[in-house]
Coordinates of C-alpha atoms in Angstrom, one line a residue:
X1 CA 20.4 -26.4 27.9
X2 CA 20.2 -29.8 29.6
X3 CA 17.4 -31.2 31.8
X4 CA 19.4 -30.2 34.9
X5 CA 19.5 -26.7 33.7
X6 CA 15.7 -26.4 34.1
X7 CA 15.1 -25.3 37.7
X8 CA 12.9 -27.6 39.7
X9 CA 10.7 -24.7 40.7
X10 CA 8.9 -24.9 37.4
X11 CA 7.7 -28.4 38.1
X12 CA 7.1 -28.1 41.8
X13 CA 4.1 -30.1 42.9
X14 CA 3.5 -31.4 39.3
X15 CA 4.2 -35.0 40.1
X16 CA 1.8 -34.9 43.0
X17 CA -0.9 -33.5 40.8
X18 CA -0.5 -36.3 38.4
X19 CA -0.6 -38.9 41.1
X20 CA -3.8 -37.5 42.6
X21 CA -5.4 -37.3 39.1
X22 CA -4.5 -40.9 38.5
X23 CA -6.0 -42.0 41.8
X24 CA -9.2 -39.9 41.6
X25 CA -9.7 -39.4 37.9
X26 CA -10.4 -35.7 38.4
X27 CA -9.5 -32.9 36.1
X28 CA -7.0 -30.2 37.1
X29 CA -8.6 -27.4 39.2
X30 CA -8.8 -23.8 38.1
X31 CA -6.1 -22.8 40.7
X32 CA -3.8 -25.5 39.4
X33 CA -4.2 -24.4 35.8
X34 CA -3.6 -20.8 36.8
X35 CA -0.5 -21.8 38.7
X36 CA 0.8 -23.6 35.6
X37 CA 0.1 -20.5 33.5
X38 CA 2.0 -18.3 36.0
X39 CA 5.0 -20.7 35.9
X40 CA 4.9 -20.5 32.1
X41 CA 5.1 -16.7 32.2
X42 CA 8.0 -16.8 34.7
X43 CA 9.9 -19.4 32.5
X44 CA 9.5 -17.1 29.4
X45 CA 10.7 -14.1 31.4
X46 CA 13.7 -16.2 32.5
X47 CA 14.6 -17.0 28.9
X48 CA 14.1 -20.8 29.3
X49 CA 13.2 -22.8 26.1
X50 CA 9.7 -24.0 25.8
X51 CA 10.7 -27.3 24.2
X52 CA 12.9 -28.3 27.1
X53 CA 10.2 -27.3 29.6
X54 CA 7.6 -29.4 27.8
X55 CA 10.1 -32.3 27.7
X56 CA 10.5 -32.1 31.5
X57 CA 6.7 -32.2 32.0
X58 CA 6.5 -35.3 29.8
X59 CA 9.5 -37.0 31.5
X60 CA 7.8 -36.5 34.9
X61 CA 4.7 -38.2 33.6
X62 CA 6.7 -41.1 32.1
X63 CA 8.3 -41.8 35.5
X64 CA 4.8 -42.7 36.8
X65 CA 3.9 -44.8 33.8
X66 CA 5.4 -48.2 34.8
X67 CA 3.1 -48.5 37.8
X68 CA -0.1 -47.3 36.1
X69 CA -3.0 -49.4 34.8
X70 CA -4.4 -48.7 31.4
X71 CA -7.1 -46.6 32.9
X72 CA -4.6 -44.7 35.1
X73 CA -2.4 -44.1 32.1
X74 CA -5.3 -42.5 30.2
X75 CA -6.1 -40.3 33.2
X76 CA -2.5 -39.1 33.5
X77 CA -2.2 -38.4 29.7
X78 CA -5.4 -36.3 29.9
X79 CA -3.9 -34.4 32.9
X80 CA -0.5 -33.9 31.1
X81 CA -2.4 -32.5 28.1
X82 CA -4.2 -30.0 30.4
X83 CA -1.0 -29.1 32.2
X84 CA 1.2 -28.6 29.2
X85 CA -1.5 -26.5 27.5
X86 CA -1.9 -24.2 30.5
X87 CA 1.9 -23.9 30.9
X88 CA 2.4 -23.1 27.2
X89 CA -0.5 -20.6 27.3
X90 CA 1.3 -18.7 30.1
X91 CA 4.6 -18.9 28.2
X92 CA 3.1 -17.5 25.0
X93 CA 1.2 -14.8 26.9
X94 CA 4.5 -13.6 28.3
X95 CA 6.1 -13.7 24.9
X96 CA 3.3 -11.7 23.3
X97 CA 3.5 -9.1 26.1
X98 CA 7.3 -8.8 25.7
X99 CA 6.8 -8.2 21.9
X100 CA 4.1 -5.6 22.5
X101 CA 6.4 -3.8 25.0
X102 CA 9.2 -3.9 22.5
X103 CA 7.0 -2.6 19.7
X104 CA 5.8 0.2 22.0
X105 CA 9.3 1.1 22.9
X106 CA 10.4 1.1 19.3
X107 CA 7.4 3.2 18.3
X108 CA 8.1 5.7 21.1
X109 CA 11.7 5.9 19.9
X110 CA 10.7 6.5 16.3
X111 CA 8.3 9.2 17.3
X112 CA 10.9 11.0 19.5
X113 CA 13.6 10.6 16.8
X114 CA 11.5 11.9 13.8
X115 CA 9.9 14.7 15.8
X116 CA 13.1 15.8 17.6
X117 CA 11.7 15.1 21.1
X118 CA 13.4 13.8 24.2
X119 CA 16.9 14.5 25.7
X120 CA 19.5 14.1 23.0
X121 CA 21.8 12.0 25.2
X122 CA 19.1 9.6 26.2
X123 CA 17.9 9.5 22.5
X124 CA 21.4 8.5 21.4
X125 CA 21.5 5.7 24.0
X126 CA 18.2 4.4 22.8
X127 CA 19.3 4.7 19.2
X128 CA 22.1 2.2 19.6
X129 CA 19.6 -0.4 20.8
X130 CA 17.9 0.0 17.4
X131 CA 21.0 -0.1 15.3
X132 CA 21.7 3.7 14.9
X133 CA 24.8 5.6 15.9
X134 CA 23.6 9.2 16.1
X135 CA 27.2 10.5 16.3
X136 CA 27.3 9.8 12.5
X137 CA 25.4 11.7 9.8
X138 CA 22.2 10.0 8.6
X139 CA 19.8 10.5 5.7
X140 CA 16.2 9.6 5.6
X141 CA 14.0 8.3 2.7
X142 CA 10.2 8.4 2.8
X143 CA 7.9 6.4 0.5
X144 CA 4.2 7.0 0.0
X145 CA 1.8 4.8 -1.9
X146 CA -1.8 5.1 -2.8
X147 CA -2.9 3.4 0.4
X148 CA -1.4 3.9 3.9
X149 CA 1.0 1.2 5.3
X150 CA 1.9 0.2 8.8
X151 CA 4.5 -2.1 10.4
X152 CA 2.5 -5.2 9.6
X153 CA 1.6 -4.3 6.0
X154 CA 2.9 -6.7 3.3
X155 CA 4.7 -3.9 1.6
X156 CA 6.7 -3.2 4.8
X157 CA 7.7 -6.8 5.1
X158 CA 8.6 -7.0 1.4
X159 CA 10.9 -4.0 1.5
X160 CA 12.4 -5.1 4.8
X161 CA 13.2 -8.6 3.5
X162 CA 14.8 -7.0 0.4
X163 CA 16.9 -4.7 2.4
X164 CA 18.1 -7.5 4.8
X165 CA 18.9 -9.7 1.8
X166 CA 20.9 -7.0 0.1
X167 CA 22.7 -5.2 2.9
X168 CA 22.6 -7.7 5.8
X169 CA 23.5 -6.2 9.2
X170 CA 24.2 -2.7 8.1
X171 CA 22.9 0.0 10.5
X172 CA 19.6 0.6 8.8
X173 CA 16.3 1.3 10.4
X174 CA 13.1 0.7 8.5
X175 CA 9.8 1.8 10.0
X176 CA 6.5 3.4 9.2
X177 CA 5.1 6.8 10.1
X178 CA 1.7 8.3 9.3
X179 CA 1.0 5.7 6.7
X180 CA 4.4 6.0 4.9
X181 CA 7.5 3.8 4.7
X182 CA 10.6 5.4 6.3
X183 CA 14.2 4.3 6.0
X184 CA 17.0 5.8 8.0
X185 CA 20.6 5.0 6.9
X186 CA 24.1 6.3 7.4
X187 CA 24.7 9.4 5.3
X188 CA 27.6 7.9 3.3
X189 CA 25.5 4.9 2.2
X190 CA 23.4 6.5 -0.6
X191 CA 23.1 3.1 -2.2
X192 CA 20.9 1.9 0.7
X193 CA 18.3 4.7 0.2
X194 CA 18.4 4.3 -3.6
X195 CA 17.7 0.6 -3.2
X196 CA 15.0 1.3 -0.6
X197 CA 13.3 3.8 -3.0
X198 CA 13.3 1.2 -5.8
X199 CA 11.9 -1.5 -3.6
X200 CA 9.2 0.8 -2.1
X201 CA 8.1 1.9 -5.5
X202 CA 7.5 -1.7 -6.5
X203 CA 6.0 -2.8 -3.2
X204 CA 3.5 0.1 -3.1
X205 CA 2.4 -0.4 -6.7
X206 CA 4.0 2.6 -8.1
X207 CA 4.3 4.8 -5.0
X208 CA 6.7 7.7 -4.9
X209 CA 9.9 8.0 -2.7
X210 CA 11.8 11.1 -1.6
X211 CA 15.3 11.2 -0.2
X212 CA 16.5 13.8 2.2
X213 CA 20.0 15.0 2.5
X214 CA 22.5 13.7 5.0
X215 CA 22.8 15.6 8.3
X216 CA 24.7 15.0 11.5
X217 CA 23.3 14.1 14.9
X218 CA 19.8 13.4 16.1
X219 CA 18.6 16.8 14.8
X220 CA 20.0 15.8 11.5
X221 CA 17.7 12.9 11.2
X222 CA 14.7 15.2 11.8
X223 CA 16.0 17.7 9.2
X224 CA 16.5 15.0 6.6
X225 CA 13.0 13.5 7.4
X226 CA 11.4 16.9 6.9
X227 CA 13.2 17.4 3.7
X228 CA 11.9 14.1 2.3
X229 CA 8.4 15.0 3.4
X230 CA 8.6 18.5 1.8
X231 CA 9.8 16.8 -1.4
X232 CA 6.8 14.6 -1.5
X233 CA 4.5 17.6 -0.9
X234 CA 6.2 19.5 -3.7
X235 CA 5.8 16.6 -6.0
X236 CA 2.1 16.5 -5.4
X237 CA 1.6 20.3 -5.9
X238 CA 3.9 20.5 -8.9
X239 CA 2.5 17.2 -10.3
X240 CA 6.0 15.8 -10.8
X241 CA 6.0 12.4 -12.4
X242 CA 9.4 11.1 -11.2
X243 CA 9.1 8.0 -8.9
X244 CA 12.2 9.0 -6.9
X245 CA 12.9 12.6 -5.8
X246 CA 16.0 14.0 -4.1
X247 CA 15.5 17.0 -1.9
X248 CA 18.9 18.3 -3.1
X249 CA 17.5 18.6 -6.6
X250 CA 14.5 20.6 -5.4
X251 CA 16.2 23.3 -3.2
X252 CA 15.1 26.0 -5.6
X253 CA 11.5 25.6 -4.7
X254 CA 11.8 26.4 -1.0
X255 CA 13.8 29.5 -2.0
X256 CA 11.0 30.6 -4.4
X257 CA 8.3 30.2 -1.7
X258 CA 10.3 31.5 1.3
X259 CA 8.6 34.9 0.7
X260 CA 5.0 33.8 0.0
X261 CA 3.6 37.3 -0.4
X262 CA 6.3 38.2 -2.9
X263 CA 5.5 35.1 -4.9
X264 CA 1.8 35.8 -4.7
X265 CA 2.4 39.3 -6.0
X266 CA 4.4 37.9 -8.9
X267 CA 1.7 35.4 -9.8
X268 CA -1.0 38.1 -9.6
X269 CA 0.9 40.6 -11.7
X270 CA 2.4 38.2 -14.3
X271 CA -0.5 35.7 -14.7
X272 CA -3.5 37.6 -13.4
X273 CA -4.5 38.9 -16.8
X274 CA -5.0 35.3 -18.0
X275 CA -8.3 35.2 -16.1
X276 CA -9.8 37.5 -18.7
X277 CA -9.4 34.8 -21.3
X278 CA -12.4 32.8 -22.5
X279 CA -12.5 29.7 -20.3
X280 CA -10.5 31.3 -17.6
X281 CA -6.8 31.2 -16.8
X282 CA -6.4 27.4 -16.3
X283 CA -6.1 26.3 -20.0
X284 CA -3.5 28.9 -20.7
X285 CA -1.6 28.1 -17.5
X286 CA -1.6 24.5 -18.5
X287 CA -0.2 25.6 -21.9
X288 CA 2.7 27.5 -20.2
X289 CA 3.4 24.5 -17.9
X290 CA 3.7 22.1 -20.8
X291 CA 5.7 24.6 -22.8
X292 CA 8.3 25.1 -20.1
X293 CA 8.4 21.5 -19.0
X294 CA 9.2 20.5 -22.6
X295 CA 12.1 22.8 -22.9
X296 CA 10.1 25.5 -24.8
X297 CA 9.8 23.1 -27.8
X298 CA 6.4 23.9 -29.3
X299 CA 6.0 20.5 -31.0
X300 CA 6.7 18.5 -27.8
X301 CA 4.4 20.8 -25.8
X302 CA 1.6 20.4 -28.3
X303 CA 2.0 16.6 -28.1
X304 CA 1.7 16.7 -24.4
X305 CA -1.4 18.8 -24.6
X306 CA -2.8 16.8 -27.5
X307 CA -3.1 19.9 -29.6
X308 CA -1.8 20.8 -33.0
X309 CA 1.3 23.0 -33.2
X310 CA -0.9 25.7 -34.7
X311 CA -3.3 25.6 -31.8
X312 CA -0.4 25.8 -29.3
X313 CA 1.1 28.7 -31.2
X314 CA -2.2 30.5 -31.0
X315 CA -2.4 30.0 -27.2
X316 CA 1.1 31.4 -26.8
X317 CA 0.2 34.4 -28.8
X318 CA -2.9 34.9 -26.7
X319 CA -0.8 34.7 -23.5
X320 CA 1.6 37.3 -25.0
X321 CA -1.3 39.6 -25.8
X322 CA -3.0 39.3 -22.4
X323 CA 0.1 39.5 -20.2
X324 CA 2.4 41.7 -22.3
X325 CA 5.1 39.1 -21.9
X326 CA 6.3 36.7 -24.6
X327 CA 6.9 33.1 -23.5
X328 CA 9.2 32.6 -26.5
X329 CA 11.4 35.6 -25.6
X330 CA 14.3 34.7 -23.3
X331 CA 14.1 38.1 -21.6
X332 CA 10.5 37.4 -20.5
X333 CA 10.7 33.6 -20.1
X334 CA 12.3 33.6 -16.7
X335 CA 9.6 35.8 -15.1
X336 CA 6.8 33.8 -16.7
X337 CA 8.3 30.4 -15.8
X338 CA 8.9 31.5 -12.2
X339 CA 5.3 32.8 -12.0
X340 CA 4.0 29.4 -13.4
X341 CA 6.0 27.5 -10.7
X342 CA 4.6 29.9 -8.0
X343 CA 1.0 29.3 -9.3
X344 CA 1.5 25.6 -9.0
X345 CA 2.9 25.9 -5.5
X346 CA 0.1 28.2 -4.4
X347 CA -2.7 26.4 -6.1
X348 CA -3.6 29.3 -8.3
X349 CA -6.1 30.0 -9.9
X350 CA -8.1 27.6 -7.8
X351 CA -6.9 29.5 -4.7
X352 CA -6.8 33.2 -4.6
X353 CA -3.4 34.8 -4.0

């Protein structure tokens, strides 16, 4: 943009102010400064460059300089400093307001998208503005660290920089929600979410990420997001150690808990007798958990529990005696293992079922 491309309205009366300041030695008045701030705001809204605007202000002052005495030149320079500062303040104020409005619009869109609110047609239009085509299937990944993150958190910037560097201008949306990192990507680009999970794990100092399945439409984004959240919740309740979870690999757990009362009855009937053991049910429940998690290999389960194999075998025999079911018997194993999963999901024996 050339000098002629800067409309004269943004410097209207400016040369007269400088001439008056030179003659009287006064400072700019409050009204003059506020007028300059207002012009700066309008210039920002019009999309004019601040550097060119400042240059025009300096050029107007230079046109007066040949006729000025040293004292007059000093007065004009002081006035130019005030004027440019006020103009730039207004310009920056407008820019900050525009950024805040953009952030508010983005946050409103994210909330509507992840909660399934708003008219779907309108939501799809807004989605294009933020790089998403809701006519396609999308999948959502959610990462959670030890401490909450927001859009300005260093972890957010680190993950965003890594995604941009790796995938460039792909239609990816990175945001935060309820203290967690959220990444939305086309459903056929699993590599994006896998990379996001890896970067989020590192940026959050060992946080965990969960990946929902791909679903079509705006409702599909909500569905995938809820799957990822449920996977994180399951990981906490089941004390899973994997840093990256895929909801597709955990589908059995929602099935098991769909009838909560039936699961509670199974836990009560299959594991309830363990409460009669010395020390309560928890040590024996931990034994069963380690035993099943290690593939029913006694030596590995004993190592995980820091017990001798003999001590572990004694506990398994005690479980058999109390419950009437043998953990080492394939016929009994499925019932016991399902009950152990249910106990972990329901928080038993800490919570009554």
